[in-house]
XYZ file of C-alpha atoms in Angstrom:
627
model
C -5.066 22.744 -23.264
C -5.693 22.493 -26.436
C -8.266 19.937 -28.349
C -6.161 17.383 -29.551
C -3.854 17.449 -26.262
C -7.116 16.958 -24.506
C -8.460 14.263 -26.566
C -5.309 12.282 -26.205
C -5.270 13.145 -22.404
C -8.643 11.536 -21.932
C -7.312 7.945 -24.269
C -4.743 7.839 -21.781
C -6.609 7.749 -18.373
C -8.644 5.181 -20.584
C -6.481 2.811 -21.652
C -4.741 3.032 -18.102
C -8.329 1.629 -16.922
C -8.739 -1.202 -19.547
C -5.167 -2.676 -18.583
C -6.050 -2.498 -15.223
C -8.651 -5.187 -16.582
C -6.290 -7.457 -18.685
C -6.525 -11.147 -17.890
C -3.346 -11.868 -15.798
C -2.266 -14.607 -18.527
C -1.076 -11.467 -19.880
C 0.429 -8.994 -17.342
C 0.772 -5.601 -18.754
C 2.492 -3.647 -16.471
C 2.971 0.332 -17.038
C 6.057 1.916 -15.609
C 4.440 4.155 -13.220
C 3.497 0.947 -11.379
C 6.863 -0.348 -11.046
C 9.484 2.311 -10.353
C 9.436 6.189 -10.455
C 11.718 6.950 -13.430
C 8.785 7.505 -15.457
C 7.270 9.845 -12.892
C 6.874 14.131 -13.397
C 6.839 15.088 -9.848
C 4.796 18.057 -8.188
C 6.322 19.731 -5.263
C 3.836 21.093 -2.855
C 4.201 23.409 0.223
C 1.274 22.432 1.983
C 0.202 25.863 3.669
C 0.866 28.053 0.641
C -1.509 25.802 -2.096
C -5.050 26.002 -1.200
C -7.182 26.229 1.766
C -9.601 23.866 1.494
C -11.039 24.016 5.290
C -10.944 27.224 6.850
C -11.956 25.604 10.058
C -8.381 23.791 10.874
C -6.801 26.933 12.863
C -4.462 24.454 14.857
C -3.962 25.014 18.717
C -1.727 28.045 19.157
C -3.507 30.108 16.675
C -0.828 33.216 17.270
C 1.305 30.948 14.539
C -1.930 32.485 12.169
C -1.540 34.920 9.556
C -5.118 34.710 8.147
C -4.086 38.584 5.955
C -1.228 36.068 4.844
C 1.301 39.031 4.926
C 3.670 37.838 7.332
C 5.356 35.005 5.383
C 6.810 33.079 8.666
C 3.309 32.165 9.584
C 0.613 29.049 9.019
C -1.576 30.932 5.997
C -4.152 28.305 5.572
C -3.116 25.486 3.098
C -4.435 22.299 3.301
C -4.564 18.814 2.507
C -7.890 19.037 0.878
C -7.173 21.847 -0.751
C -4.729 19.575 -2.655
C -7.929 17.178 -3.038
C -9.992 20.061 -4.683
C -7.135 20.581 -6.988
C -6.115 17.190 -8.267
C -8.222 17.484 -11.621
C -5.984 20.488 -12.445
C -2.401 18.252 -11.221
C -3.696 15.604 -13.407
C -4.397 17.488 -16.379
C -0.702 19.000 -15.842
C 0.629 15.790 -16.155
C 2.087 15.536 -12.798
C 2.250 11.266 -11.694
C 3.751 12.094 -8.101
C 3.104 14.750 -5.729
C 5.451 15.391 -3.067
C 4.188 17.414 -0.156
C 6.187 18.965 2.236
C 6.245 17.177 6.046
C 2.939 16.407 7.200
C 3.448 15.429 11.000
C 2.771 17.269 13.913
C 4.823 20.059 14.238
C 5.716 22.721 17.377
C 2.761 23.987 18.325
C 4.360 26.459 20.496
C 6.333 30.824 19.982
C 9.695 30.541 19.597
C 11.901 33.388 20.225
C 11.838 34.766 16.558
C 7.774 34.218 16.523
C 8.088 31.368 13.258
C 5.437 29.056 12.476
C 7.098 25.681 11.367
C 5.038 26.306 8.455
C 7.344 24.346 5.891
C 7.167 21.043 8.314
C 10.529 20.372 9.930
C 10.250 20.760 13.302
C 8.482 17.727 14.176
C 7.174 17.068 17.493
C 5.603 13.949 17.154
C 5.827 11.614 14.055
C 3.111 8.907 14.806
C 0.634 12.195 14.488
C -0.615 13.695 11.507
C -0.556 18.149 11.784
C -4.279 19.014 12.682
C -3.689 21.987 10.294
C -3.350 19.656 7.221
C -6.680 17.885 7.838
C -10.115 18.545 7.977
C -11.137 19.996 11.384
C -12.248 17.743 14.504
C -10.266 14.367 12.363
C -8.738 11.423 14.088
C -4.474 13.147 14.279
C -3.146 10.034 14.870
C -1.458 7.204 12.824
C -2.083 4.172 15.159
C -5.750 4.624 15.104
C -7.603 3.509 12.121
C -9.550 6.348 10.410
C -10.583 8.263 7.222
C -9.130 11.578 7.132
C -8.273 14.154 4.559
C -4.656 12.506 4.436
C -6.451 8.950 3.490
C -9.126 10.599 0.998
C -5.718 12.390 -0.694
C -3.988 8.972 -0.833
C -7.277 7.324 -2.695
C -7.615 9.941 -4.903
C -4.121 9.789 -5.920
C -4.217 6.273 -6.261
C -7.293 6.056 -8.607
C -5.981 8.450 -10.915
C -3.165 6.500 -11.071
C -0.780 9.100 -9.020
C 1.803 8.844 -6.537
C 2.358 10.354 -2.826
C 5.855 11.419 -1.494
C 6.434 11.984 1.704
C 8.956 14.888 3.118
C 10.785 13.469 6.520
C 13.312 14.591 8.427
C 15.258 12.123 10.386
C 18.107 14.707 11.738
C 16.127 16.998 14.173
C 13.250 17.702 16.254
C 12.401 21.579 17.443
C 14.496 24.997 18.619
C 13.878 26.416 21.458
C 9.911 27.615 22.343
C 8.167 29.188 25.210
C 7.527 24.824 26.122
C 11.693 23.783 25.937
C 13.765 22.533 23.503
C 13.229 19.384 21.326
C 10.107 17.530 23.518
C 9.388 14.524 21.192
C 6.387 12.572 21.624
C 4.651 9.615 20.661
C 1.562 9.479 19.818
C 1.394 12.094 22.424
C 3.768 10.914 25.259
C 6.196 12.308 26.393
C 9.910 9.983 24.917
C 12.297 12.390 25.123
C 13.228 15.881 25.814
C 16.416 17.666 25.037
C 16.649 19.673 28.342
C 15.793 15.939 30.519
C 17.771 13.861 27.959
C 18.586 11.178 30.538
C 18.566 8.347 27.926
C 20.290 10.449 24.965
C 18.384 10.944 22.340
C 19.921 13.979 21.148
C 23.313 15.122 20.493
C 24.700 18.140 22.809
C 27.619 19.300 21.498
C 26.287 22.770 20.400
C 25.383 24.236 16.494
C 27.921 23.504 13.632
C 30.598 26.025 13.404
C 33.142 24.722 10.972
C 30.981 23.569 7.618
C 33.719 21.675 6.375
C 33.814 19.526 9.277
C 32.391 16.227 9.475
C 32.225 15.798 12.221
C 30.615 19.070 13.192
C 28.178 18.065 9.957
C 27.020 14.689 11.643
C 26.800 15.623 15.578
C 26.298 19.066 16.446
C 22.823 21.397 15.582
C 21.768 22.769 12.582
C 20.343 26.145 13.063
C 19.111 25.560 16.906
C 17.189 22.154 16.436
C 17.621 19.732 18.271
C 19.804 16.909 16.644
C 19.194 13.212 16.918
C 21.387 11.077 17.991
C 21.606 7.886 15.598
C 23.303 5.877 17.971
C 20.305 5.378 20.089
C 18.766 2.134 19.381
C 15.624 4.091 21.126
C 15.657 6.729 19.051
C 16.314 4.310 15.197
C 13.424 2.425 16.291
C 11.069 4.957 16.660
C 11.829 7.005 13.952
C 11.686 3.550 11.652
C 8.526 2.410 13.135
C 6.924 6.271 12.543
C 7.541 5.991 9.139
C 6.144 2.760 8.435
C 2.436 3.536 9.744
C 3.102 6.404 6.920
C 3.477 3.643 4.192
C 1.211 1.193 5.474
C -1.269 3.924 5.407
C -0.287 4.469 1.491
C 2.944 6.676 1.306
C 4.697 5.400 -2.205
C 7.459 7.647 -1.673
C 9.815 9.379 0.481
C 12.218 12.589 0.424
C 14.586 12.888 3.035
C 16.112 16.540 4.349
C 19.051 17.057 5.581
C 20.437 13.808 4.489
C 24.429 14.810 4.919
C 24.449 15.646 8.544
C 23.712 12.175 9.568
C 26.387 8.982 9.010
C 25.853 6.841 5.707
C 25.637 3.880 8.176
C 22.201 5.559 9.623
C 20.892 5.479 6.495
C 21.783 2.392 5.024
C 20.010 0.702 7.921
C 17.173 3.089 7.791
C 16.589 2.195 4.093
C 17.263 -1.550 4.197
C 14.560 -1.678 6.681
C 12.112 0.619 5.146
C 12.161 -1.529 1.526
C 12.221 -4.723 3.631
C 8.553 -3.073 4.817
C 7.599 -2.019 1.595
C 9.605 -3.306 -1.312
C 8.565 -0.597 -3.880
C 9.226 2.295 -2.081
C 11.449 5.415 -3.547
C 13.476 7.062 -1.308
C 16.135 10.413 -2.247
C 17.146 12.842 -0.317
C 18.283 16.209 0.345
C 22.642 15.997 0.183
C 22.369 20.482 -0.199
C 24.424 21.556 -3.499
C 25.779 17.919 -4.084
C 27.833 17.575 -7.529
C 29.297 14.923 -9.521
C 32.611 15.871 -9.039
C 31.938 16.133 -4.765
C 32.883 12.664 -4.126
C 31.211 12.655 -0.671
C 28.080 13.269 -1.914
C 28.238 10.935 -4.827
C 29.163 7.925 -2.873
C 26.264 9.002 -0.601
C 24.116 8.749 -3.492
C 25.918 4.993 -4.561
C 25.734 3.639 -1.209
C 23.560 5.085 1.269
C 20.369 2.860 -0.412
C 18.983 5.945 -1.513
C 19.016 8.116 -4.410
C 19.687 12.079 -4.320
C 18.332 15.624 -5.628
C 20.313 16.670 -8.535
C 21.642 20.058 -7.220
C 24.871 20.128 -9.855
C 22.562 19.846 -12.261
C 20.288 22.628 -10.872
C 23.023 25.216 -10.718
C 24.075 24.635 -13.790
C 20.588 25.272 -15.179
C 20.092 28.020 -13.106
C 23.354 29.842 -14.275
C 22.599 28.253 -18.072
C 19.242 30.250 -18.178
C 20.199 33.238 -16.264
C 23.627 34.169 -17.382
C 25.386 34.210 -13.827
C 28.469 32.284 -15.271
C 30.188 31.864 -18.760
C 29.392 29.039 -20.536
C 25.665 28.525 -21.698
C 24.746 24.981 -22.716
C 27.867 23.946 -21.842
C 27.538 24.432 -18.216
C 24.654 21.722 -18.130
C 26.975 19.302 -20.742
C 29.689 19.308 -18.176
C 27.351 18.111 -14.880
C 25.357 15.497 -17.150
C 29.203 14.029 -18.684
C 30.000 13.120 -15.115
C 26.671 11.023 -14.802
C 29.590 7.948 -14.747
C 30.024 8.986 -11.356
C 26.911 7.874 -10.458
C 25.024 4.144 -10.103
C 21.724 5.190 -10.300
C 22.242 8.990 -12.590
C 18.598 8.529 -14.132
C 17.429 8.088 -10.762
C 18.564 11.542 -9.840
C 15.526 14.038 -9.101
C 15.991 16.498 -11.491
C 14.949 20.656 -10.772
C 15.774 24.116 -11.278
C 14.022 25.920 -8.005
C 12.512 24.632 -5.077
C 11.761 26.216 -1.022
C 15.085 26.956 -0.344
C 16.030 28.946 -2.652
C 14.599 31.865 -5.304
C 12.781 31.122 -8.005
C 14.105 31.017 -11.619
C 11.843 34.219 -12.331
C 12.418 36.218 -9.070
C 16.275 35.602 -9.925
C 14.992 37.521 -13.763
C 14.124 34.483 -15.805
C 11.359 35.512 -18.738
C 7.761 33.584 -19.396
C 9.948 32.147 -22.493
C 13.450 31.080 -20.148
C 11.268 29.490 -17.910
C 9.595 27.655 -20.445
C 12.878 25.933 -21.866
C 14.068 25.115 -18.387
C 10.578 23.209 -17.659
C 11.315 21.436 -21.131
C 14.829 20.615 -20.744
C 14.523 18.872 -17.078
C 10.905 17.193 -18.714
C 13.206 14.935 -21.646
C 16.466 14.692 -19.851
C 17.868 11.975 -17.957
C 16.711 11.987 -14.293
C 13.126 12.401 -12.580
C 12.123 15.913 -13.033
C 10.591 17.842 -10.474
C 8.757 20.971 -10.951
C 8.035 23.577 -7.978
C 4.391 24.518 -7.264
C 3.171 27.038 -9.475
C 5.561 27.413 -11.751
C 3.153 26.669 -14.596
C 1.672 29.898 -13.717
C 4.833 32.260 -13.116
C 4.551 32.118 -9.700
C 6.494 34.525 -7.886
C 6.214 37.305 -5.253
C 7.281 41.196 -6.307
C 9.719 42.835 -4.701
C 10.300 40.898 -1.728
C 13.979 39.994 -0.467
C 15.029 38.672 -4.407
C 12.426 35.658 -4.128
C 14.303 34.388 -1.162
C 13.294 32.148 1.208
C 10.242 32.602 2.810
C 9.569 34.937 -0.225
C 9.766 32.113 -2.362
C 6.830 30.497 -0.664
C 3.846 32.364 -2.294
C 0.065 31.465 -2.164
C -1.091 29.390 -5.304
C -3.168 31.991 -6.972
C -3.956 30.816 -10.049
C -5.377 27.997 -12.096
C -5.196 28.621 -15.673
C -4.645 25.610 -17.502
C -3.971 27.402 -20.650
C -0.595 28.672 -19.898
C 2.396 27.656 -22.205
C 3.890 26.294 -19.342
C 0.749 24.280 -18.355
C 0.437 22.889 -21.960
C 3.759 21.724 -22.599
C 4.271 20.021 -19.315
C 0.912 18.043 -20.179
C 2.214 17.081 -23.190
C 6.220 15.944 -22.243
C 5.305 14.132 -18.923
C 2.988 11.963 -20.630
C 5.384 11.125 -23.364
C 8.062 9.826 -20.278
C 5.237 7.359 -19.378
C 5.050 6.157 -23.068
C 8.446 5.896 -24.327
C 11.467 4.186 -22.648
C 14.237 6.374 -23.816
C 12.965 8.985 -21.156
C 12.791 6.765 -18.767
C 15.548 4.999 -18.932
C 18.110 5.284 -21.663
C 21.475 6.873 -21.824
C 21.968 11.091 -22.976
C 23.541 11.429 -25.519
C 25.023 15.097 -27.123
C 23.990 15.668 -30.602
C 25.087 19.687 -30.584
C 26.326 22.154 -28.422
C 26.929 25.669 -28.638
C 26.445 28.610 -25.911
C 23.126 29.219 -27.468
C 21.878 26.031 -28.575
C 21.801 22.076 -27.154
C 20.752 18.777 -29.135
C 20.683 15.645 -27.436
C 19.008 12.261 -28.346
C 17.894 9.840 -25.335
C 18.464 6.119 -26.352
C 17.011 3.057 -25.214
C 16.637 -0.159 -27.272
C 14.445 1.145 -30.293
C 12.846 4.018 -28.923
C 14.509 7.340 -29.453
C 13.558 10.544 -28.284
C 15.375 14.041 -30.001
C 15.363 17.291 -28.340
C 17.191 20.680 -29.142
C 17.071 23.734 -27.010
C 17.799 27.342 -28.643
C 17.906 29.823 -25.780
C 19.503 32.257 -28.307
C 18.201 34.170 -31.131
C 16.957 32.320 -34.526
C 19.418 30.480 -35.947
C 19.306 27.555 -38.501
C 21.235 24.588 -37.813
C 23.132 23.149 -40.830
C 22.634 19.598 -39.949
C 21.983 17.435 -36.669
C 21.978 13.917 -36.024
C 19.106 12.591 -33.970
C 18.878 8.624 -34.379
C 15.538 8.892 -35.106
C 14.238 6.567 -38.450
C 13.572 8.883 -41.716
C 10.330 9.865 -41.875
C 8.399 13.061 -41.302
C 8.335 13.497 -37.405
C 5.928 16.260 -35.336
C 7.178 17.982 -32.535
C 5.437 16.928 -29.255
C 5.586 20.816 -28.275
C 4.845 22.727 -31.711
C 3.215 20.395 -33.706
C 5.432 21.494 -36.215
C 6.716 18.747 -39.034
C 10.300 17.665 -39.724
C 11.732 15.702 -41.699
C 14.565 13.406 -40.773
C 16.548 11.923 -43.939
C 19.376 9.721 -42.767
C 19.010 10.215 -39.439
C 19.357 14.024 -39.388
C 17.313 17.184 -39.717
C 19.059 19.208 -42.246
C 18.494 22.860 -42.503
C 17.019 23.261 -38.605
C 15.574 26.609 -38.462
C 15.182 27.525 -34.541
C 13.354 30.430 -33.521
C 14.306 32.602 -30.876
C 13.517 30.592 -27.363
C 12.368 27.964 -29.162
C 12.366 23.857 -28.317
C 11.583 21.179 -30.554
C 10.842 17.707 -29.059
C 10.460 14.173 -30.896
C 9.693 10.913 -30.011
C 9.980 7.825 -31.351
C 9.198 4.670 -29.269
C 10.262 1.216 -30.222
C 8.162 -1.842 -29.387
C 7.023 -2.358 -26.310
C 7.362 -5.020 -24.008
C 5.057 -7.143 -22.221
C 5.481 -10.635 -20.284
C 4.319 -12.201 -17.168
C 7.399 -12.068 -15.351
C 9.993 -8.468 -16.270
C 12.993 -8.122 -14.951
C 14.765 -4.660 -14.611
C 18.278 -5.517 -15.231
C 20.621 -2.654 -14.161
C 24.505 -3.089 -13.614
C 27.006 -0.561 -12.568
C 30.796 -0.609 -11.844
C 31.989 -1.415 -15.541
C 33.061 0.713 -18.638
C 33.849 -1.267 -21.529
C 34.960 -0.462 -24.312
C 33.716 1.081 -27.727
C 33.911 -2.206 -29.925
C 32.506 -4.134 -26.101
C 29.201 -4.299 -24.997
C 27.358 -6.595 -21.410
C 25.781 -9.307 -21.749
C 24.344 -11.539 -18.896
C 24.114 -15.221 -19.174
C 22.764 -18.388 -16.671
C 21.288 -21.516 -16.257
C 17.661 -20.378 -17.517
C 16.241 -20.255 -21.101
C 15.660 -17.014 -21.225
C 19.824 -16.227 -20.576
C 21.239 -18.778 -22.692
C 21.762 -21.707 -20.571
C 25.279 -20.536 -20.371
C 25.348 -20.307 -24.149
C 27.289 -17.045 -25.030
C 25.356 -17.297 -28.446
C 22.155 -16.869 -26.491
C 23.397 -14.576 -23.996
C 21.430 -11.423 -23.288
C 22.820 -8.052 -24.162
C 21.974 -4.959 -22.218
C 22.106 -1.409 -23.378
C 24.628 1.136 -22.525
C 23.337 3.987 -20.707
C 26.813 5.957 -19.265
C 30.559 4.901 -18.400
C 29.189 3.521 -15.221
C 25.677 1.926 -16.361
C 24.130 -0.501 -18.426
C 20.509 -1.508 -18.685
C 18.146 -4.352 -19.747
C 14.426 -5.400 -19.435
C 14.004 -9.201 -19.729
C 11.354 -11.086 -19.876
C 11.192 -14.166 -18.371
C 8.206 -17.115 -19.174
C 9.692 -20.263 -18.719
C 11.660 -19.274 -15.477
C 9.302 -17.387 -13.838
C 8.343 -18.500 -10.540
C 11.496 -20.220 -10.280
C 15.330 -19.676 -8.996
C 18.379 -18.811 -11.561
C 22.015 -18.293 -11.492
C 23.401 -16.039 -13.779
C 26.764 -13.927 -14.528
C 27.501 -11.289 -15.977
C 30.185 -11.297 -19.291
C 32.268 -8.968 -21.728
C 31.337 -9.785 -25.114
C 33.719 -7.695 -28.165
C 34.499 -9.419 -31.420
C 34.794 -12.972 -30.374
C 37.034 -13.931 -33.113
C 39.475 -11.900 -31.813
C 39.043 -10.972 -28.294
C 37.908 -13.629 -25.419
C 35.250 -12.798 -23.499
C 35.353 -11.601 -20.339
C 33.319 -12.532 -17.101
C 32.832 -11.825 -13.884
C 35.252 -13.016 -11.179
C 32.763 -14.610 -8.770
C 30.544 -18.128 -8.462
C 27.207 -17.494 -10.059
C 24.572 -14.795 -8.610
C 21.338 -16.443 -7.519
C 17.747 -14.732 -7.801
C 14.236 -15.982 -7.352
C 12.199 -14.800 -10.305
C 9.196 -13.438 -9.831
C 6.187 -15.217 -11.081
C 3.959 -12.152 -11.828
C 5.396 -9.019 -12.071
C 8.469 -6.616 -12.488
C 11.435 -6.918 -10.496
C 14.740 -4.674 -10.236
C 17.597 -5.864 -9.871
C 20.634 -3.647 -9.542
C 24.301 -5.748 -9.352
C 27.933 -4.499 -9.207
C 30.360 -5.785 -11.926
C 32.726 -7.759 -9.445
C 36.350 -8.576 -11.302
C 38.848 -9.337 -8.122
């Protein structure tokens, strides 16, 4: 890292501390603390990171590969090993880690001699895997206790980081030497797939028609034993399990498997999980989901949880590799049906991850990977990033990369790489401006070669193009941003913008140039996160939202409060609120165009009501209603 990234680095953990210390007349709050669309996540597969205690060998210690050479075996990761490290994930820039599932697992052979070393086949959720924590620790949740899991979750917390959970709410375990899907809790015996005389599971054999729904939803995925979501029983435990988790300080959760169980499942499962704890995040796994796959995009509206962004990783994939026609435009086409989506900056954004190879086993350069890190770092969405990465990562030779071969020991720890550097210095710009975070993509250039987009909210502006190509200059560009010379976040080089545009871009080969611009920020007591979905309107149209409160109008349409477009299908405020806080409003929202010559329009419905906060930031997400 170098000197000045540093210096910066270290102002930032500071001033984090000194607003911690504000007076609360004056409630600063910084996004991290209020939703995770300002977050860089870290995805960690717990075994292959770091062995921090060499002493946690487990029960069944045949499920050991201590010469790590047989990749379907435990090889000694740990959770403190993720504690040694977090200096190194901090200086990154990474805000969240996600690890993958940390309860106990089968502890017994199955027929093709596997360790569950990536997690999912749970045996008991209410205890933690004694191979993730320090040997001889208290393993279960119901019994109050300081173990490697806790000491993670404080260090997180006092650097200001994030923990996300990996669950699986589908399955249990295949078949072992001890039976078929034994679930336990807290270690007793509650069900058992072979004894299932109050029907936990389903039993209607493995999938064998992938296009069936059916099949999807009710019968077994690879051997495992498959819940069945109709038992009360079962929804209560599995809710109940993965509350301790939060209580115990879980921020986040990512769900596997999420399309082979009913959208009614998980809209209950959700509702009740945010009841518990409001702020929680929640996506999940809907495998190779799309924009245009209109299953897995009203999933992703309605289930009460957002989604991983595989369209969007395909097309990146087959952008920077050259498996389909198409270049930049590949990735254009995915992010122009974002108005398919309610929540598309929400998405969880990536380009590799466990299950498949990674970007560099499938031929990607040190310089391909670099742009790919870049582009999912400023574009819309919450970018996730696949352990070790930063330091080309990948095992030789083995199978393409594919799974397990894409599960490699963390090795290295150089925090000079020019992957390590520019993900310090993009992640911590998403914290600091608001266009990352939140505003609307918009296309600035596009050819094969080379993409220019400018992200837009309020103000703040940030500008990135993307030349995967050979050098080229670009005549002229429009970014948004105000005229002035600029530097680029990634190569400290100056530009200068003269009516809005660069003029005269000259891109070098593999090159990215990133600038930011943020607007003023906002501060208040009382913030409300206004997001609305279900309405397009049109060019010379913008959203307003008006009530009974100062702070909207009092139903003035003068007065009323105009949000900011962020897709076909979004638009998005921040509102402060002083004189209402603390108290309860009714609002509406309205179609404002040129009111000379075009009446507004409002919503068809009796006024929404909402108790505003009286310290704080609140979200509020609403659906334009016109029948």
């Amino acid at each position: 890292m170098n000197k000045e990234l540093a210096a910066e680095h270290k102002v930032s953990v500071i001033c984090k501390e000194a607003l911690a210390h504000l007076p609360a007349t004056k409630t600063v709050r910084l996004p991290s603390d209020v939703e995770f669309r300002g977050e860089t996540i870290y995805f960690i597969v717990v075994d292959r990171f770091l062995d921090g205690c060499a002493d946690n060998v487990g029960k069944e210690t045949s499920l050991n590969d201590p010469t790590r050479k047989d990749w379907h075996k435990y090889w000694g990761g740990d959770l403190q090993g993720i504690i040694d490290k977090l200096d190194y994930l901090q200086g990154l820039g990474v805000t969240a880690v996600w690890v993958t599932p940390l309860f106990e697992q089968l502890e017994s052979p199955t027929p093709y001699h596997h360790a569950p070393i990536h997690g999912y086949w749970t045996q008991d959720f209410y205890r933690i895997n004694a191979r993730w924590v320090n040997d001889g620790e208290e393993v279960s949740m119901t019994k109050p206790s300081k173990t490697a899991f806790d000491r993670l979750i404080d260090e997180l917390h006092t650097r200001g980081m994030k923990l996300i959970l990996d669950i699986v709410c589908n399955h249990s375990t295949p078949e072992s030497v001890d039976g078929k899907g034994k679930l336990y809790q807290d270690g007793k015996l509650v069900a058992d797939f072979d004894n299932d005389h109050e029907h936990w599971y389903h039993h209607y054999g493995e999938i064998t028609n992938w296009q069936d729904e059916w099949q999807m939803q009710n019968c077994e995925l690879c051997g495992l034993a498959t819940f069945n979501e109709n038992n009360v029983l079962y929804r209560r435990y599995i809710k109940d399990a993965i509350k301790l988790w939060l209580d115990r300080g879980v921020d986040a959760l990512r769900v596997d498997t999420v399309k082979h169980m009913p959208v009614w499942f998980w809209q209950e499962f959700c509702a009740d999980l945010i009841t518990h704890k409001p702020e929680t995040f929640i996506f999940g796994e809907w495998i190779f989901s799309h924009p245009e796959n209109a299953i897995s995009t009203d999933f992703a509206n309605r289930s009460g949880m957002s989604i991983l962004d595989f369209g969007l990783c395909v097309a990146i994939r087959q952008c920077f590799l050259g498996t389909a026609p198409g270049g930049f435009h590949l990735i254009e086409k995915v992010l122009e049906r974002d108005v398919n989506y309610r929540g598309a900056n929400e998405l969880v954004t990536f380009f590799e991850n466990h299950d498949m190879s990674r970007l560099q086993a499938a031929g990607a350069s040190n310089e391909t990977l670099r742009l790919a890190v870049a582009l999912i770092l400023v574009s819309r969405g919450i970018p996730c990033l696949f352990y070790g990465c930063e330091q080309y990562l990948v095992a030789e030779g083995v199978d393409n990369g594919e799974d397990p071969y894409n599960r490699p020991m963390m090795s290295k720890w150089d925090q000079s790489t020019p992957v390590y550097t520019l993900t310090y210095a993009l992640s911590r710009e998403r914290v600091k401006n608001p266009a990352i975070q939140w505003g609307g993509q918009w296309q600035k250039y596009i050819t094969d070669d080379v993409y220019a987009f400018t992200r837009r909210f309020r103000e703040s502006r940030c500008f990135a193009i993307f030349n995967k190509g050979e050098a080229t200059t670009i005549d002229t560009v429009d970014t948004e941003l105000p005229d002035r010379t600029h530097k680029c976040l990634v190569t400290w080089r100056e530009i200068v913008v003269e009516g809005g545009a660069i003029k005269n871009l000259e891109l070098a080969k593999n090159e990215v140039v990133v600038i930011s611009h943020i607007g003023e920020t906002l501060n208040g007591k009382s913030i409300a996160h206004i997001q609305l979905n279900g309405i397009n309107a049109a060019d010379d149209e913008c959203v307003a939202i008006i009530g009974d409160c100062p702070e909207l109008g009092q139903w003035d349409l003068r007065d009323a409060y105009r949000l900011e477009k962020i897709n076909g299908n979004t638009w998005f405020g921040q509102l402060v609120f002083d004189q209402s806080a603390g108290h309860s409003i009714t609002y509406k929202y309205v179609i404002l165009g040129n009111l000379a010559e075009k009446a507004p329009r409002r919503e068809n419905r009796t006024g929404r009501r909402r108790n505003i906060v009286a310290e704080g930031i609140a979200k509020w997400r609403d659906v334009w209603e016109e029948l």
